[in-house]
XYZ file of C-alpha atoms in Angstrom:
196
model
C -44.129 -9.338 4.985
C -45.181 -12.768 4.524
C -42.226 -15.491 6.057
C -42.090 -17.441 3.377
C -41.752 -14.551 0.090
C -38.450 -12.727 3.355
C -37.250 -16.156 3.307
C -36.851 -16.387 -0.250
C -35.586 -12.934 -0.748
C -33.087 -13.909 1.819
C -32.018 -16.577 -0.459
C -32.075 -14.727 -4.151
C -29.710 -12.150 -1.750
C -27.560 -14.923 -0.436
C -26.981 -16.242 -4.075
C -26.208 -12.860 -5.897
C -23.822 -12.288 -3.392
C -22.370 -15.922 -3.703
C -21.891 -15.094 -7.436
C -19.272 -12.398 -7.081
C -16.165 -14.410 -7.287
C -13.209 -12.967 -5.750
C -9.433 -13.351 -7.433
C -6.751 -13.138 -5.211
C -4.309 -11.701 -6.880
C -0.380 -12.787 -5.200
C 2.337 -10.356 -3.829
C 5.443 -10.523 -6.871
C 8.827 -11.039 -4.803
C 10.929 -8.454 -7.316
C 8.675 -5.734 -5.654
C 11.029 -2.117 -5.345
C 10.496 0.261 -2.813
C 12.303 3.055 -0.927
C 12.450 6.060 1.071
C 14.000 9.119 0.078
C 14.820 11.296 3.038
C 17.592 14.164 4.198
C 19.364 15.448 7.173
C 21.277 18.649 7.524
C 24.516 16.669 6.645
C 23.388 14.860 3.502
C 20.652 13.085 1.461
C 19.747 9.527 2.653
C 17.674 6.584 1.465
C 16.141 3.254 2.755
C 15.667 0.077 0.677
C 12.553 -1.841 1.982
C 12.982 -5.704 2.074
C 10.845 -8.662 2.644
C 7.226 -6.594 1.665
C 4.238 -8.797 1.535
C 0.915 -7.549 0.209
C -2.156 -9.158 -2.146
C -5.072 -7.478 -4.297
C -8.493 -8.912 -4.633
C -10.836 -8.039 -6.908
C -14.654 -8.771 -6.227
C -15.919 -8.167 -9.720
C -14.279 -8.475 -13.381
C -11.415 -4.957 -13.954
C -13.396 -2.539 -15.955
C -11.216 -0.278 -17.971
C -12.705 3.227 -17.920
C -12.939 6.470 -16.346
C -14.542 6.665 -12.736
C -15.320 2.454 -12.365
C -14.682 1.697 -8.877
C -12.204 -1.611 -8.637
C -14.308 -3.682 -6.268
C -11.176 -4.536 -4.833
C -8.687 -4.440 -1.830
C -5.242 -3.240 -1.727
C -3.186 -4.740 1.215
C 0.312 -3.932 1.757
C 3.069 -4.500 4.411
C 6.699 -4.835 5.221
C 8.512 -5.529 8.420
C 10.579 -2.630 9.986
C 13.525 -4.999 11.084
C 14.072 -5.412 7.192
C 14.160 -1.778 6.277
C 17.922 -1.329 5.137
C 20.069 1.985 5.287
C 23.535 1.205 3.684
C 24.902 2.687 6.102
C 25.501 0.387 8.226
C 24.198 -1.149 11.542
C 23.761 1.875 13.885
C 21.768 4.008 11.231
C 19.680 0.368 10.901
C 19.040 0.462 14.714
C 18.321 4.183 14.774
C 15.273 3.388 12.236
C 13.997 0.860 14.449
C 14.131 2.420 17.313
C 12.472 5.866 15.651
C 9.106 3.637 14.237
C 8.609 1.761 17.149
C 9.769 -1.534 16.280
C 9.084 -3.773 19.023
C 5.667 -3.037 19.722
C 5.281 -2.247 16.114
C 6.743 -4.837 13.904
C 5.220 -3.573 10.533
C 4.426 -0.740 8.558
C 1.118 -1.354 6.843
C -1.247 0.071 4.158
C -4.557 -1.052 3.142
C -7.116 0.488 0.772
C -10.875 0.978 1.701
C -11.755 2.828 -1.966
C -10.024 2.000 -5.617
C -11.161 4.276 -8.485
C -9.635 4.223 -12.265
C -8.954 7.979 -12.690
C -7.650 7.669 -16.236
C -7.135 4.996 -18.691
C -5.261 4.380 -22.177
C -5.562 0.882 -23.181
C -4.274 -1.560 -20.480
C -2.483 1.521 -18.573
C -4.673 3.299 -16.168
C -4.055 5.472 -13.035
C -5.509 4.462 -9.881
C -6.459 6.946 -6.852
C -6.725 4.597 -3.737
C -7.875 5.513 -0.363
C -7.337 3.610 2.624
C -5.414 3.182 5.848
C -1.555 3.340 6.321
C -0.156 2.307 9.769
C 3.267 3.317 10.956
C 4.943 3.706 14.453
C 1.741 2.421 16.214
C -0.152 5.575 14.610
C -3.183 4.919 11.714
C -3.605 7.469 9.088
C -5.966 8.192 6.545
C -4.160 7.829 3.083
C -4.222 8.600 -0.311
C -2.104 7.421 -3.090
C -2.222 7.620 -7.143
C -0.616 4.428 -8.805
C 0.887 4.598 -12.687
C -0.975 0.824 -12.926
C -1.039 -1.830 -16.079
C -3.311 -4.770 -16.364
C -1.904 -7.244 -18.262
C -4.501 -10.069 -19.490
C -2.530 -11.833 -20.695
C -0.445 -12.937 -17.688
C -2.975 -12.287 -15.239
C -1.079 -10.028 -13.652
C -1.482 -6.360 -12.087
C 1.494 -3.553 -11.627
C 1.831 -0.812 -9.398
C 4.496 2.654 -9.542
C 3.855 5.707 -8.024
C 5.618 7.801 -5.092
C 4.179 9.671 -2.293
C 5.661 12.403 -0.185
C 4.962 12.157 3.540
C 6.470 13.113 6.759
C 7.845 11.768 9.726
C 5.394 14.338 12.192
C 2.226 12.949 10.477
C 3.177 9.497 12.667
C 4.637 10.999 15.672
C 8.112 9.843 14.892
C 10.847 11.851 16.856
C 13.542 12.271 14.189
C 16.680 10.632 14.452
C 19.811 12.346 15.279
C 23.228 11.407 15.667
C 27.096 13.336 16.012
C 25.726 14.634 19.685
C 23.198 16.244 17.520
C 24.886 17.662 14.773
C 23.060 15.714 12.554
C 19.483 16.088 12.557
C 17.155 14.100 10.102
C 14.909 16.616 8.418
C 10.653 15.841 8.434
C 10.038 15.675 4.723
C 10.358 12.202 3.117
C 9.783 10.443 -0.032
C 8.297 6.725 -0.907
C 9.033 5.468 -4.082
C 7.553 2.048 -5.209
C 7.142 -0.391 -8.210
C 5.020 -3.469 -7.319
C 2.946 -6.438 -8.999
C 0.926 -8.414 -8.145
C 0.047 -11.871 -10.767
C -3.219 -14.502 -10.263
C-alpha cells in the first residue's frame, strides 16, 4: 500500500475514533444496597456503606431492543464498611470471611451492556462483566430494572442477584462453638444512580 494513502487512513481512523465522546456519568451518594443471607439460627442481612462506582457511555443511549450501551459499568465498595447490626464481632467475622486485608474491596465491572427490553425511558439491562470478591474473579451476569432520565442527565439502577458464598471460596462463618453455621445461599439487593 502506498505510505502516503496508510498514512492518511491512519488519520481518517484516528479522527472517527476521536469523535466518540465519552460521558462520565458520577456515582449518586443515596445509593442502597444489601445482602440477604441465613444461618441455621435465623435470617441475617448486611447494609453496604461507602460504594463508589461511575458509568460511561461511548456513544449517545439508544432506546430499543438489542442496542448494545457502548458503555462501562464500574462498581465497588470497601469490605471494612459492610455493616451487620449486629454488632462488632459479627462485623469482624465478615471481614475476616472475604479476606479483608489483602482484599480491601469487593468489585464489579461490566465488559458487555445490552437493552433487553424497553418502554419509554424504562428499559432492562443484561450486563456482563467481572465481579471480584475475597481475592477470587468471577464471570458475572446481572439484569438491572434501569430509567434514563433526560431530563436530569441522570441514569438508575435496581435489580437483585442471588449468589453464593462457595462461588468465591469463602469459608462460612460460624459462631456459638459452631452451633451457628451461616448457610451458602445469599441475596444482593441494590438501587443505584448514577447523574452527568
Amino acid at each position: 500500500m502506498n505510505t502516503r494513502i496508510f498514512k492518511l487512513l491512519v488519520l481518517l481512523l484516528s479522527i472517527n475514533f476521536g469523535m466518540q465522546a465519552q460521558t462520565e456519568y458520577k456515582f449518586s451518594e443515596n445509593a442502597e444496597m444489601k445482602i440477604d443471607g441465613s444461618s441455621t439460627v435465623s435470617d441475617w442481612a448486611v447494609e453496604v456503606q461507602e460504594a463508589t462506582g461511575s458509568f460511561t457511555l461511548v456513544n449517545e443511549v439508544k432506546m430499543e431492543v438489542g442496542a448494545s450501551l457502548y458503555s462501562t459499568l464500574e462498581f465497588s465498595f470497601p469490605v471494612e464498611k459492610m455493616e451487620s447490626g449486629r454488632g462488632p464481632i459479627m462485623n469482624s467475622k465478615i471481614k475476616k470471611a472475604l479476606l479483608s486485608e489483602a482484599n480491601p474491596s469487593v468489585t464489579y465491572t461490566s465488559t458487555e451492556n445490552k437493552i433487553i427490553s424497553v418502554d419509554g425511558y424504562n428499559f432492562v439491562l443484561e450486563s456482563k462483566g467481572i465481579i471480584s470478591a475475597a481475592g477470587v474473579e468471577k464471570p458475572f451476569e446481572v439484569s438491572f430494572d434501569c430509567i434514563f432520565d433526560a431530563a436530569m442527565n441522570t441514569f438508575s439502577f435496581e435489580g437483585n442477584k442471588d449468589l453464593t458464598l462457595s462461588m468465591f471460596d469463602i469459608v462460612k462463618p460460624t459462631a456459638f462453638f459452631g452451633k451457628l453455621q451461616t448457610k451458602d445461599e445469599l441475596n444482593v439487593k441494590f438501587k443505584v444512580s448514577f447523574t452527568k
